[in-house]
Amino acid sequence: MSDAEWQYACKAGTKGYRYDKMDKIAWYQENSNGSAQLVGKLLPNPWGLRIAVTKA
């Protein structure tokens, strides 16, 4: 997958890369208590893709 394809999938038809508040769509230090979390527990993007967040 190219970088452009990844960005297209992340945006999923939205105007930006983040389709909701970060703590609702991605695990990170502050909301994961510093440990691994189960996949699929947070919101998918409008196309149903999960963990499709980029820092761009």
mmCIF file of C-alpha atoms in Angstrom, residues 7-52:
data_model
loop_
_atom_site.group_PDB
_atom_site.id
_atom_site.type_symbol
_atom_site.label_atom_id
_atom_site.label_comp_id
_atom_site.label_asym_id
_atom_site.label_seq_id
_atom_site.Cartn_x
_atom_site.Cartn_y
_atom_site.Cartn_z
ATOM 1 C CA GLN A 7 -3.901 8.458 3.752
ATOM 2 C CA TYR A 8 -6.998 7.940 1.567
ATOM 3 C CA ALA A 9 -8.083 4.991 3.733
ATOM 4 C CA CYS A 10 -7.423 6.956 6.946
ATOM 5 C CA LYS A 11 -9.552 9.876 5.817
ATOM 6 C CA ALA A 12 -12.406 7.602 4.675
ATOM 7 C CA GLY A 13 -14.217 10.433 2.963
ATOM 8 C CA THR A 14 -13.821 12.852 5.873
ATOM 9 C CA LYS A 15 -12.020 16.198 5.812
ATOM 10 C CA GLY A 16 -9.218 15.134 8.138
ATOM 11 C CA TYR A 17 -7.353 12.155 9.517
ATOM 12 C CA ARG A 18 -9.149 12.167 12.848
ATOM 13 C CA TYR A 19 -12.831 11.380 12.551
ATOM 14 C CA ASP A 20 -13.567 11.716 16.286
ATOM 15 C CA LYS A 21 -11.741 12.550 19.510
ATOM 16 C CA MET A 22 -8.408 10.736 19.736
ATOM 17 C CA ASP A 23 -9.335 8.784 22.882
ATOM 18 C CA LYS A 24 -12.339 7.324 21.039
ATOM 19 C CA ILE A 25 -10.371 6.130 17.990
ATOM 20 C CA ALA A 26 -6.842 5.223 19.112
ATOM 21 C CA TRP A 27 -5.004 3.828 22.100
ATOM 22 C CA TYR A 28 -2.135 5.938 23.399
ATOM 23 C CA GLN A 29 -0.215 6.369 26.651
ATOM 24 C CA GLU A 30 -2.824 8.422 28.493
ATOM 25 C CA ASN A 31 -5.891 6.278 27.768
ATOM 26 C CA SER A 32 -4.276 2.827 27.830
ATOM 27 C CA ASN A 33 -2.639 2.932 31.260
ATOM 28 C CA GLY A 34 0.629 2.266 29.436
ATOM 29 C CA SER A 35 -0.328 -1.284 28.468
ATOM 30 C CA ALA A 36 -1.523 -3.148 25.390
ATOM 31 C CA GLN A 37 -5.263 -3.022 24.729
ATOM 32 C CA LEU A 38 -7.657 -5.230 22.795
ATOM 33 C CA VAL A 39 -8.121 -4.479 19.115
ATOM 34 C CA GLY A 40 -11.615 -3.474 18.002
ATOM 35 C CA LYS A 41 -12.758 -1.785 21.200
ATOM 36 C CA LEU A 42 -12.574 1.756 19.805
ATOM 37 C CA LEU A 43 -14.575 3.438 17.029
ATOM 38 C CA PRO A 44 -13.872 2.529 13.387
ATOM 39 C CA ASN A 45 -13.685 5.226 10.727
ATOM 40 C CA PRO A 46 -16.693 5.760 8.398
ATOM 41 C CA TRP A 47 -15.506 2.907 6.155
ATOM 42 C CA GLY A 48 -15.272 0.488 9.084
ATOM 43 C CA LEU A 49 -11.463 0.567 9.328
ATOM 44 C CA ARG A 50 -9.908 0.566 12.770
ATOM 45 C CA ILE A 51 -6.551 1.917 13.892
ATOM 46 C CA ALA A 52 -6.421 4.053 10.775
#
